[in-house]
Short mmCIF file of C-alpha atoms in Angstrom, two decimals:
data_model
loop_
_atom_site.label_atom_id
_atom_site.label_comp_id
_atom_site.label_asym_id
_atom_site.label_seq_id
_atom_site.Cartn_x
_atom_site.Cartn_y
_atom_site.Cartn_z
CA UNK N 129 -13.81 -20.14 54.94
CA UNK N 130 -14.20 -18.94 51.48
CA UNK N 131 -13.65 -20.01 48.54
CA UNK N 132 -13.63 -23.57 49.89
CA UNK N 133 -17.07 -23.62 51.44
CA UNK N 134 -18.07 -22.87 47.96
CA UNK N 135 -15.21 -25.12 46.00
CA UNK N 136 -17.73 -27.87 45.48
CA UNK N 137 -20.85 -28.77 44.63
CA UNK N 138 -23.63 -31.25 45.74
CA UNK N 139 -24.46 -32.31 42.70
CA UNK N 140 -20.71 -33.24 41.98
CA UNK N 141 -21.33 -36.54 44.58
CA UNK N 142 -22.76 -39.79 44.51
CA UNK N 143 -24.55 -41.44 47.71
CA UNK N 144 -21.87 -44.58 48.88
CA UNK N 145 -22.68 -48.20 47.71
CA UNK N 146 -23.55 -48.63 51.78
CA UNK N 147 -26.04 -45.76 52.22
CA UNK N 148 -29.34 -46.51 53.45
CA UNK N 149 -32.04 -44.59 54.92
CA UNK N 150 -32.87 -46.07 57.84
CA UNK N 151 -31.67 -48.64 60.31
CA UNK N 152 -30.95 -52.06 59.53
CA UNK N 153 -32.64 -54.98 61.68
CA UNK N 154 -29.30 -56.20 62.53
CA UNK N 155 -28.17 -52.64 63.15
CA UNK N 156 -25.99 -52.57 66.28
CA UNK N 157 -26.50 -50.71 68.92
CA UNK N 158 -24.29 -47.74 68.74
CA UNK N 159 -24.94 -47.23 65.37
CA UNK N 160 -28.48 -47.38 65.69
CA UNK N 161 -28.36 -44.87 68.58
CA UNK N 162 -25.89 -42.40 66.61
CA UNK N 163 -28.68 -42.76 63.71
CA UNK N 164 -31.35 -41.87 66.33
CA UNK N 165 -29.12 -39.13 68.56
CA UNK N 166 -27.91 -37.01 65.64
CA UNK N 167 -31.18 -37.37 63.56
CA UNK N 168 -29.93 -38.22 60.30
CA UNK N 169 -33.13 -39.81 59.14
CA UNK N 170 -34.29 -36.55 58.79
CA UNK N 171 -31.46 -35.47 56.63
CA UNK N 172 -32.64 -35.53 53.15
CA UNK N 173 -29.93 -37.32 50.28
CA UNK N 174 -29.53 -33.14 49.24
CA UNK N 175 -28.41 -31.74 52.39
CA UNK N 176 -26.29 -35.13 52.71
CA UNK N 177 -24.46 -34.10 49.30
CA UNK N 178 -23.77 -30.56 50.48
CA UNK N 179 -22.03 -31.89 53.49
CA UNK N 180 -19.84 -34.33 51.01
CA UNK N 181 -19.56 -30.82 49.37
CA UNK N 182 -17.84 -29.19 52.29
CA UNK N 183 -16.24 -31.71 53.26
CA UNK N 184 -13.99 -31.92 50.38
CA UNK N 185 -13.82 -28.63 51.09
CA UNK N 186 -12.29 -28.61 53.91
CA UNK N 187 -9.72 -31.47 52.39
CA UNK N 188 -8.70 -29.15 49.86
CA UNK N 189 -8.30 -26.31 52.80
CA UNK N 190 -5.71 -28.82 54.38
CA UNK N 191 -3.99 -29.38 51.11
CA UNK N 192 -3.41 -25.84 50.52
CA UNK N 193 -2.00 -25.09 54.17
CA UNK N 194 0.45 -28.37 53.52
CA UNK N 195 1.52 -26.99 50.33
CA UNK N 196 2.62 -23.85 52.20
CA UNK N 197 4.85 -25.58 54.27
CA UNK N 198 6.30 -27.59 51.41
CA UNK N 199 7.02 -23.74 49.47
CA UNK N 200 8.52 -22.91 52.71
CA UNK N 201 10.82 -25.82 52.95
CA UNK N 202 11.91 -25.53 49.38
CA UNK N 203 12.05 -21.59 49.76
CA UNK N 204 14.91 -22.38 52.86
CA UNK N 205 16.33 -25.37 50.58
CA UNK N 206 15.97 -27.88 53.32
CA UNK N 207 12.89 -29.99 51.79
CA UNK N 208 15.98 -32.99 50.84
CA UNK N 209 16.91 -32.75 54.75
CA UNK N 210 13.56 -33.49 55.48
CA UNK N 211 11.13 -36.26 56.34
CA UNK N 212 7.32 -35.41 55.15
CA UNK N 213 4.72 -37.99 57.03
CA UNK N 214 0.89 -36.88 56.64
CA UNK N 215 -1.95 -39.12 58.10
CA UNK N 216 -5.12 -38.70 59.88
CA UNK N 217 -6.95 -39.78 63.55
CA UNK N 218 -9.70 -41.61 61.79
CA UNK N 219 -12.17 -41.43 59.13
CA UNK N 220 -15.49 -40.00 58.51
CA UNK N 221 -19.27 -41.09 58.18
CA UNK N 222 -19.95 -39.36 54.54
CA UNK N 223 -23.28 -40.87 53.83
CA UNK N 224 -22.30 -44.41 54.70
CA UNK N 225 -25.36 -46.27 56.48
CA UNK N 226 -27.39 -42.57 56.36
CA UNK N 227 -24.70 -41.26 58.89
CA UNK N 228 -22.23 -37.74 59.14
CA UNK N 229 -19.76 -37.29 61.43
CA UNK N 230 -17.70 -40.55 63.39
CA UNK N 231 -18.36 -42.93 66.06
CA UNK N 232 -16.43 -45.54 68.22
CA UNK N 233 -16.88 -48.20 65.40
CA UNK N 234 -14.58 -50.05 62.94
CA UNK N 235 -16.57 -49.60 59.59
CA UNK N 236 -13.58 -49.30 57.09
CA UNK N 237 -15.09 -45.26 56.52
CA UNK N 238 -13.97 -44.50 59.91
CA UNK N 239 -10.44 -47.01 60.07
CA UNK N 240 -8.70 -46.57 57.24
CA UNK N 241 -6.70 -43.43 56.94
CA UNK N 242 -4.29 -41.70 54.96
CA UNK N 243 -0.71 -42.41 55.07
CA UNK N 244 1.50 -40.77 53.00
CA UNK N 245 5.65 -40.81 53.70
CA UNK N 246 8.18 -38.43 51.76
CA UNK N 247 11.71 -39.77 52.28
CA UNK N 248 14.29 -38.39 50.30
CA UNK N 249 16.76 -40.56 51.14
CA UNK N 250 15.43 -42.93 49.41
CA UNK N 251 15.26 -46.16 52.40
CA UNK N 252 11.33 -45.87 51.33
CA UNK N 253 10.69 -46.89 47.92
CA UNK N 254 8.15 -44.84 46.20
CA UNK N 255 5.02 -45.82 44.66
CA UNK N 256 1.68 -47.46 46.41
CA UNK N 257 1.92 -49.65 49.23
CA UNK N 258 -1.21 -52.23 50.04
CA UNK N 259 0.14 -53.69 52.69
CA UNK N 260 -1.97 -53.40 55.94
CA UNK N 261 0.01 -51.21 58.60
CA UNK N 262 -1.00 -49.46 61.52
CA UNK N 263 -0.45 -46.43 63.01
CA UNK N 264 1.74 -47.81 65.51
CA UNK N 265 4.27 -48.48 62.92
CA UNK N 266 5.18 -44.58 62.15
CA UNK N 267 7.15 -44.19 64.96
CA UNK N 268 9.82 -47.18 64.39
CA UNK N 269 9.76 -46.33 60.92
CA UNK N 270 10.36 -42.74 61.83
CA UNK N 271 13.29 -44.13 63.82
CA UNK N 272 15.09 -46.79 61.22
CA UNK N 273 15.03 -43.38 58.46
CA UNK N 274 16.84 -41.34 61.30
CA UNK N 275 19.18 -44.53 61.61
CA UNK N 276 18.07 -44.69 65.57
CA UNK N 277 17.52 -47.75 67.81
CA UNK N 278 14.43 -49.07 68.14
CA UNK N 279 12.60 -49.70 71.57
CA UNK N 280 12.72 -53.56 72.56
CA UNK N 281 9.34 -53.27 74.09
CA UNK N 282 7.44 -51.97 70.92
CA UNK N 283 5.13 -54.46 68.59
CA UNK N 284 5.30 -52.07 66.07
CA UNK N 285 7.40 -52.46 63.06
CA UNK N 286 9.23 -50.27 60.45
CA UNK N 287 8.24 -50.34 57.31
CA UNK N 288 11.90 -49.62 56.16
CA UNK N 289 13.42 -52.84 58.18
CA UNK N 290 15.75 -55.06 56.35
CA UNK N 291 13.46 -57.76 57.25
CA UNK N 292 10.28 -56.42 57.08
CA UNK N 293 7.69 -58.91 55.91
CA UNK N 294 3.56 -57.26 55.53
CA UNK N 295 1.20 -57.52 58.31
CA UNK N 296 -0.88 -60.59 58.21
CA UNK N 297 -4.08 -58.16 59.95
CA UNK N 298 -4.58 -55.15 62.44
CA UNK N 299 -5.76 -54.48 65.40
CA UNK N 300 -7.52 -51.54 66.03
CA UNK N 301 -9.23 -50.62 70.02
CA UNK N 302 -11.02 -47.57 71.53
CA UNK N 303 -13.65 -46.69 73.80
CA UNK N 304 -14.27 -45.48 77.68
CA UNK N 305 -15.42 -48.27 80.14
CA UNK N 306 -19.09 -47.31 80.11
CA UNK N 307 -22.54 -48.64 79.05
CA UNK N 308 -24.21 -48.10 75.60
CA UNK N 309 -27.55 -47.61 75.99
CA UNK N 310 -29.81 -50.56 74.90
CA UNK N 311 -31.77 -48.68 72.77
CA UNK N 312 -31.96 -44.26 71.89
CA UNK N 313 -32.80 -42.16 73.96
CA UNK N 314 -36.29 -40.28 73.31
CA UNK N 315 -36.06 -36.84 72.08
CA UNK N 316 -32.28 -36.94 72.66
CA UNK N 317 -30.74 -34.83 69.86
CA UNK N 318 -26.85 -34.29 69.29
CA UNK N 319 -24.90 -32.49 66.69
CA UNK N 320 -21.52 -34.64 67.23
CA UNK N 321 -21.19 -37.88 68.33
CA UNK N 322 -20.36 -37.25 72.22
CA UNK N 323 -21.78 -38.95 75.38
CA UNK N 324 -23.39 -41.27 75.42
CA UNK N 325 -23.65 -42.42 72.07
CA UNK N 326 -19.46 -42.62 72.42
CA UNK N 327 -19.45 -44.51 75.11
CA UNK N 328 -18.42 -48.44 75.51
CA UNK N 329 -15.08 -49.80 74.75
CA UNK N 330 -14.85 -52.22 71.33
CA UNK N 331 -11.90 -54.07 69.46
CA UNK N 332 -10.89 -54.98 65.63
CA UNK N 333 -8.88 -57.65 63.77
CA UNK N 334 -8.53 -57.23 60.10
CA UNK N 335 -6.97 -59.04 57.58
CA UNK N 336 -7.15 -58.10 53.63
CA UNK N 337 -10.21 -60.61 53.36
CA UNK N 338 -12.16 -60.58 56.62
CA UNK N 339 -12.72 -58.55 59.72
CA UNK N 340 -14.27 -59.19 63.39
CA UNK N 341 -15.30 -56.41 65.91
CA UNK N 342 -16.51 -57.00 69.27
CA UNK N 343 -17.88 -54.44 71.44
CA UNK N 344 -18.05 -54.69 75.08
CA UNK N 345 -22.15 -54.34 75.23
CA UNK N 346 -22.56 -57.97 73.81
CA UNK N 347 -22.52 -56.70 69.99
CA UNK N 348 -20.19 -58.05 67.30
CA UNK N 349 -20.00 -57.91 63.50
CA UNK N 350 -18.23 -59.98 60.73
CA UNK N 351 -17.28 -58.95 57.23
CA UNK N 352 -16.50 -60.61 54.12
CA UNK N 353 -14.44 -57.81 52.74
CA UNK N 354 -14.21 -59.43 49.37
CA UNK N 355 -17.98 -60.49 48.24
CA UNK N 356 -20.12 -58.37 50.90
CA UNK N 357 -17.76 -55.37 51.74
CA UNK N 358 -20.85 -53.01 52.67
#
């Protein structure tokens, strides 16, 4: 809605380090059929930087509709009593490899998500945390700042433990059991990534300096985070 469809403009926005315009002979296979299904080669670098454009608009729509709920719990004086935790589902395709929108894959665009924890008791320090944590690890840290047992089953941990020590990598899985196709289908044309270019489950480890993904068609990638990050 207005004004934040018009908060921004294209020209404010730079094309990613990993755009390109077309596929990449390595390209794998659900990438290359999202590229093909929601016919982004025919999206020129302009209408790309509009949709950066509203995008942040719609970022700055969120922000506004959180900061209404903070007013409110300041307006009832209850905003010390409680425990603020904002994060996201996933990430977004904003020009990265050509592409809008998401995808069941593990490009860091589309994996790493906000996290952001307001404790005012205090158990939390403040500041900027780098560690690598997953979204698993909300709930038990949820738990330890409510000062309530922890489930003996879980293999998440709280980032508030007494003995917390930083994930060495994370794991990351999605996907139905179904087939990718081996190659787009002609004059197939999508606006969102659903069936089939969704389909086929596939699996991450990270770590700070590498990550593996395999998928369950037979493709696989590996990154150097540190000297070839795109």
């Amino acid at each position: 809605p207005q004004p934040y469809s018009q908060m921004f403009n294209a020209d404010q926005f730079a094309l990613p380090q990993n755009y390109r315009k077309a596929a990449a002979p390595n390209e794998i296979k659900r990438l290359r059929n999202w590229r093909a299904h929601s016919e982004a080669e025919d999206m020129s670098e302009e209408e790309l930087k509009e949709a950066m454009a509203h995008y942040c608009g719609q970022i700055r729509y969120v922000d506004d509709q959180l900061g209404r709920i903070m007013d409110c719990l300041e307006d009832e004086g209850i905003e010390e009593e409680t425990i603020i935790i904002f994060w996201s589902d996933h990430g977004e395709f904003l020009g990265d490899y050509g592409l809008t929108h998401k995808g069941l894959m593990f490009y860091d665009c589309l994996v790493r998500i906000p996290l952001i924890i307001y404790d005012p008791s205090g158990k939390l320090h403040s500041g900027v945390n780098q560690d690598l944590v997953e979204s698993v690890d909300v709930m038990p840290t949820i738990l330890d700042l409510l000062s309530l047992p922890q489930l003996a089953t879980s293999r998440a941990q709280s980032l508030v433990d007494t003995n917390y020590t930083p994930r060495p990598d994370v794991f990351a899985e999605g996907g139905i059991y179904a087939q990718q196709p081996n190659k787009p289908i002609t004059d197939y044309a999508i606006k969102a990534p659903h069936d089939p270019t969704q389909w086929g489950p596939g699996s991450m480890l990270r770590t700070k300096e590498w990550k593996v993904v395999v998928y369950a068609d037979g493709d696989g990638e590996l990154f150097d985070l540190i000297n070839d990050p795109h």
